[in-house]
C-alpha positions as a LaTeX table, in Angstrom:
\begin{tabular}{lrrr}
\hline
Residue & $x$ (\AA) & $y$ (\AA) & $z$ (\AA) \\
\hline
Unk1 & $-0.04$ & $-0.01$ & 0.05 \\
Unk2 & 1.48 & 3.47 & $-0.84$ \\
Unk3 & 1.03 & 6.27 & 1.67 \\
Unk4 & $-1.21$ & 8.99 & 0.68 \\
Unk5 & 1.09 & 11.61 & 1.60 \\
Unk6 & 3.54 & 10.49 & $-1.42$ \\
Unk7 & 0.71 & 11.29 & $-3.79$ \\
Unk8 & 0.18 & 14.81 & $-2.58$ \\
Unk9 & 2.24 & 16.34 & $-5.52$ \\
Unk10 & 0.13 & 14.58 & $-8.20$ \\
Unk11 & $-3.17$ & 14.32 & $-6.39$ \\
Unk12 & $-4.28$ & 17.19 & $-8.77$ \\
Unk13 & $-4.15$ & 14.94 & $-11.65$ \\
Unk14 & $-6.88$ & 12.30 & $-10.59$ \\
Unk15 & $-10.17$ & 12.18 & $-8.82$ \\
Unk16 & $-10.44$ & 10.48 & $-5.41$ \\
Unk17 & $-11.29$ & 7.10 & $-7.10$ \\
Unk18 & $-8.00$ & 6.68 & $-8.82$ \\
Unk19 & $-6.11$ & 8.21 & $-5.90$ \\
Unk20 & $-7.51$ & 5.56 & $-3.55$ \\
Unk21 & $-6.74$ & 2.89 & $-5.93$ \\
Unk22 & $-3.14$ & 3.84 & $-6.38$ \\
Unk23 & $-2.88$ & 3.81 & $-2.75$ \\
Unk24 & $-4.27$ & 0.34 & $-2.41$ \\
Unk25 & $-2.82$ & $-1.27$ & $-5.65$ \\
Unk26 & 0.25 & 0.62 & $-6.57$ \\
Unk27 & 3.78 & $-0.68$ & $-5.83$ \\
Unk28 & 6.33 & 1.98 & $-4.73$ \\
Unk29 & 9.81 & 1.45 & $-5.91$ \\
Unk30 & 12.87 & 3.50 & $-5.67$ \\
Unk31 & 15.75 & 3.96 & $-8.01$ \\
Unk32 & 19.21 & 5.34 & $-7.90$ \\
Unk33 & 20.99 & 7.38 & $-10.67$ \\
Unk34 & 21.51 & 5.05 & $-13.76$ \\
Unk35 & 19.13 & 2.04 & $-12.63$ \\
Unk36 & 17.36 & 0.40 & $-15.43$ \\
Unk37 & 13.77 & 0.81 & $-14.67$ \\
Unk38 & 12.54 & $-0.64$ & $-18.05$ \\
Unk39 & 14.70 & $-2.53$ & $-20.55$ \\
Unk40 & 14.56 & $-3.63$ & $-24.01$ \\
Unk41 & 12.56 & $-6.93$ & $-24.74$ \\
Unk42 & 11.13 & $-6.83$ & $-21.14$ \\
Unk43 & 7.63 & $-7.97$ & $-20.73$ \\
Unk44 & 5.67 & $-5.14$ & $-19.09$ \\
Unk45 & 3.16 & $-6.17$ & $-16.08$ \\
Unk46 & 3.01 & $-2.47$ & $-14.75$ \\
Unk47 & 2.97 & 1.16 & $-16.00$ \\
Unk48 & 5.28 & 3.41 & $-13.97$ \\
Unk49 & 4.04 & 6.85 & $-12.62$ \\
Unk50 & 6.90 & 9.19 & $-11.78$ \\
Unk51 & 6.76 & 10.85 & $-8.32$ \\
Unk52 & 10.00 & 12.33 & $-7.64$ \\
Unk53 & 13.39 & 12.51 & $-10.04$ \\
Unk54 & 13.76 & 12.17 & $-13.69$ \\
Unk55 & 13.65 & 9.39 & $-16.12$ \\
Unk56 & 15.38 & 9.12 & $-19.26$ \\
Unk57 & 13.67 & 7.15 & $-21.98$ \\
Unk58 & 15.77 & 5.77 & $-24.81$ \\
Unk59 & 15.73 & 3.57 & $-27.98$ \\
Unk60 & 18.73 & 1.18 & $-28.10$ \\
Unk61 & 20.38 & $-0.37$ & $-31.39$ \\
Unk62 & 21.88 & $-3.87$ & $-31.84$ \\
Unk63 & 25.27 & $-2.45$ & $-30.46$ \\
Unk64 & 23.49 & $-1.19$ & $-27.46$ \\
Unk65 & 24.03 & 2.34 & $-28.59$ \\
Unk66 & 21.57 & 4.59 & $-26.96$ \\
Unk67 & 19.38 & 7.46 & $-28.16$ \\
Unk68 & 17.60 & 9.74 & $-25.86$ \\
Unk69 & 13.85 & 10.26 & $-26.80$ \\
Unk70 & 12.53 & 11.98 & $-23.89$ \\
Unk71 & 12.79 & 12.68 & $-20.31$ \\
Unk72 & 9.90 & 12.16 & $-17.77$ \\
Unk73 & 9.57 & 14.37 & $-14.81$ \\
Unk74 & 7.32 & 14.29 & $-11.46$ \\
Unk75 & 3.62 & 13.32 & $-12.60$ \\
Unk76 & 4.60 & 11.89 & $-15.92$ \\
Unk77 & 4.26 & 8.16 & $-17.19$ \\
Unk78 & 5.84 & 6.72 & $-20.22$ \\
Unk79 & 3.47 & 6.47 & $-23.22$ \\
Unk80 & 5.60 & 3.83 & $-24.80$ \\
Unk81 & 5.18 & 1.55 & $-21.87$ \\
Unk82 & 1.33 & 2.20 & $-21.89$ \\
Unk83 & 1.37 & 1.23 & $-25.75$ \\
Unk84 & 3.28 & $-1.99$ & $-24.91$ \\
Unk85 & 1.07 & $-2.87$ & $-22.14$ \\
Unk86 & $-2.04$ & $-2.37$ & $-24.11$ \\
Unk87 & $-0.76$ & $-4.18$ & $-27.18$ \\
Unk88 & 0.64 & $-6.92$ & $-24.82$ \\
Unk89 & 3.97 & $-6.50$ & $-26.28$ \\
Unk90 & 7.47 & $-6.47$ & $-24.87$ \\
Unk91 & 9.20 & $-3.20$ & $-24.25$ \\
Unk92 & 10.96 & $-1.36$ & $-27.08$ \\
Unk93 & 12.58 & 1.35 & $-24.89$ \\
Unk94 & 14.85 & 1.35 & $-22.15$ \\
Unk95 & 13.93 & 3.73 & $-19.15$ \\
Unk96 & 17.05 & 4.82 & $-16.89$ \\
Unk97 & 17.04 & 6.70 & $-13.72$ \\
Unk98 & 18.56 & 10.15 & $-14.44$ \\
Unk99 & 18.77 & 10.86 & $-10.91$ \\
Unk100 & 17.33 & 9.17 & $-7.61$ \\
Unk101 & 13.66 & 8.58 & $-8.43$ \\
Unk102 & 10.57 & 7.03 & $-6.75$ \\
Unk103 & 8.08 & 5.45 & $-9.11$ \\
Unk104 & 4.71 & 3.92 & $-8.41$ \\
Unk105 & 4.18 & 0.80 & $-10.64$ \\
Unk106 & 0.21 & 0.28 & $-11.51$ \\
Unk107 & $-0.92$ & $-2.92$ & $-12.59$ \\
Unk108 & $-1.47$ & $-2.84$ & $-16.31$ \\
Unk109 & $-5.07$ & $-4.50$ & $-16.23$ \\
Unk110 & $-6.10$ & $-1.82$ & $-13.90$ \\
Unk111 & $-4.66$ & 0.77 & $-16.52$ \\
Unk112 & $-7.00$ & $-0.41$ & $-19.10$ \\
Unk113 & $-9.81$ & $-0.69$ & $-16.70$ \\
Unk114 & $-9.67$ & 2.72 & $-15.37$ \\
Unk115 & $-9.21$ & 4.13 & $-19.10$ \\
Unk116 & $-12.72$ & 2.83 & $-20.10$ \\
Unk117 & $-14.38$ & 3.79 & $-16.70$ \\
Unk118 & $-12.74$ & 6.93 & $-15.28$ \\
Unk119 & $-12.44$ & 10.23 & $-17.15$ \\
Unk120 & $-9.59$ & 11.64 & $-14.89$ \\
Unk121 & $-7.49$ & 8.82 & $-15.58$ \\
Unk122 & $-8.32$ & 8.54 & $-19.41$ \\
Unk123 & $-7.61$ & 12.36 & $-19.75$ \\
Unk124 & $-4.12$ & 12.00 & $-18.12$ \\
Unk125 & $-3.28$ & 8.97 & $-20.46$ \\
Unk126 & $-4.42$ & 10.84 & $-23.55$ \\
Unk127 & $-2.57$ & 14.05 & $-22.44$ \\
Unk128 & 0.71 & 11.81 & $-21.80$ \\
Unk129 & 0.33 & 10.42 & $-25.31$ \\
Unk130 & 0.28 & 13.95 & $-26.90$ \\
Unk131 & 3.14 & 15.48 & $-24.88$ \\
Unk132 & 5.32 & 12.44 & $-25.36$ \\
Unk133 & 4.31 & 12.47 & $-29.23$ \\
Unk134 & 5.31 & 16.04 & $-29.32$ \\
Unk135 & 8.63 & 15.28 & $-27.46$ \\
Unk136 & 9.36 & 12.83 & $-29.85$ \\
Unk137 & 8.58 & 14.80 & $-32.98$ \\
Unk138 & 10.87 & 17.42 & $-31.46$ \\
Unk139 & 13.59 & 14.84 & $-31.04$ \\
Unk140 & 13.29 & 13.76 & $-34.72$ \\
Unk141 & 13.53 & 17.48 & $-35.93$ \\
Unk142 & 16.57 & 18.02 & $-33.89$ \\
Unk143 & 18.18 & 15.11 & $-35.34$ \\
Unk144 & 17.27 & 15.71 & $-38.81$ \\
Unk145 & 17.70 & 19.42 & $-39.14$ \\
Unk146 & 20.26 & 20.45 & $-36.27$ \\
Unk147 & 24.03 & 20.12 & $-36.64$ \\
Unk148 & 25.72 & 18.58 & $-33.54$ \\
Unk149 & 26.92 & 21.92 & $-31.79$ \\
Unk150 & 23.03 & 23.09 & $-31.85$ \\
Unk151 & 21.84 & 19.82 & $-30.66$ \\
Unk152 & 24.46 & 19.69 & $-27.76$ \\
Unk153 & 23.49 & 23.41 & $-26.74$ \\
Unk154 & 19.81 & 22.71 & $-26.86$ \\
Unk155 & 20.61 & 19.58 & $-24.76$ \\
Unk156 & 22.17 & 21.58 & $-22.09$ \\
Unk157 & 19.39 & 24.20 & $-22.10$ \\
Unk158 & 16.73 & 21.55 & $-21.83$ \\
Unk159 & 18.77 & 19.86 & $-18.75$ \\
Unk160 & 18.90 & 23.25 & $-17.11$ \\
Unk161 & 15.32 & 23.84 & $-17.46$ \\
Unk162 & 14.32 & 20.29 & $-16.33$ \\
Unk163 & 16.58 & 20.50 & $-13.15$ \\
Unk164 & 15.91 & 24.22 & $-12.45$ \\
Unk165 & 19.81 & 24.48 & $-12.05$ \\
Unk166 & 22.39 & 25.98 & $-14.42$ \\
Unk167 & 24.93 & 23.74 & $-13.09$ \\
Unk168 & 24.93 & 20.13 & $-14.99$ \\
Unk169 & 26.49 & 17.31 & $-13.12$ \\
Unk170 & 27.27 & 15.09 & $-15.99$ \\
Unk171 & 30.60 & 13.69 & $-17.70$ \\
Unk172 & 31.19 & 14.29 & $-21.27$ \\
Unk173 & 30.54 & 10.43 & $-21.95$ \\
Unk174 & 27.24 & 10.70 & $-20.19$ \\
Unk175 & 26.19 & 13.43 & $-22.76$ \\
Unk176 & 27.71 & 11.63 & $-25.70$ \\
Unk177 & 25.74 & 8.45 & $-24.90$ \\
Unk178 & 22.54 & 10.53 & $-24.74$ \\
Unk179 & 23.21 & 12.14 & $-28.11$ \\
Unk180 & 24.44 & 8.99 & $-29.63$ \\
Unk181 & 27.81 & 10.42 & $-30.45$ \\
Unk182 & 31.38 & 10.03 & $-29.07$ \\
Unk183 & 32.92 & 11.69 & $-26.08$ \\
Unk184 & 35.71 & 13.34 & $-28.30$ \\
Unk185 & 33.02 & 15.18 & $-30.45$ \\
Unk186 & 31.19 & 16.33 & $-27.35$ \\
Unk187 & 34.27 & 17.39 & $-25.64$ \\
Unk188 & 35.46 & 19.45 & $-28.45$ \\
Unk189 & 32.00 & 21.24 & $-28.92$ \\
Unk190 & 31.81 & 21.80 & $-25.36$ \\
Unk191 & 35.08 & 23.51 & $-25.33$ \\
Unk192 & 33.76 & 25.46 & $-28.31$ \\
Unk193 & 30.89 & 26.56 & $-26.35$ \\
Unk194 & 33.01 & 27.62 & $-23.44$ \\
Unk195 & 35.03 & 29.77 & $-25.60$ \\
Unk196 & 31.84 & 31.53 & $-27.00$ \\
Unk197 & 31.13 & 32.27 & $-23.32$ \\
Unk198 & 28.02 & 30.18 & $-23.33$ \\
Unk199 & 29.28 & 27.87 & $-20.78$ \\
Unk200 & 31.86 & 27.03 & $-18.06$ \\
Unk201 & 33.63 & 23.62 & $-17.61$ \\
Unk202 & 34.60 & 21.81 & $-14.71$ \\
Unk203 & 35.51 & 18.34 & $-13.73$ \\
Unk204 & 32.38 & 16.38 & $-14.25$ \\
Unk205 & 30.18 & 19.63 & $-14.19$ \\
Unk206 & 29.18 & 22.15 & $-16.54$ \\
Unk207 & 27.90 & 25.65 & $-15.69$ \\
Unk208 & 25.57 & 27.09 & $-18.27$ \\
Unk209 & 25.90 & 30.84 & $-18.56$ \\
Unk210 & 24.04 & 31.89 & $-21.81$ \\
Unk211 & 20.33 & 30.41 & $-22.09$ \\
\hline
\end{tabular}
């Protein structure tokens, strides 16, 4: 059983029926940075509802190279895991904790039941699909139409906004993995951005100055 107090920050999303059912049926799980929450090929029995932290959702190729699709924040759920649950297929994405995170796992059969019977849950799911779809379109546009230096600076700006902090605690390799490029390329472009006075580089830390 999930403690009701944990749902205070997301209670505005749902009516009392859904909140009470989440308390009774939800399974609270905690993850530390870089923990895999959902992996490629995994059979999904639960849908994640994020309480605290951030979760990166990525596509992975046959060589285990990753491409960041979008990042979940508090109150978000993963539309791709929803789709897999409804289609009864295995996961086609990898979800990784970007920092320490708390997640409530909701049984997939309840997700379908509530979608058909409860307007607050149905509205939440449909809105989640729309938001994630828009984010994926933005990711596609970024890859198709932006050079890597522009993609990198956009990534840094998005991370600042996501974490509400101008300081980014990521290594050059972390960023390279998210953008599916090499550490050498990222290091060179970060140095270029520093020379342009847009960022300040420190060990495993980047301060964004111009955004």
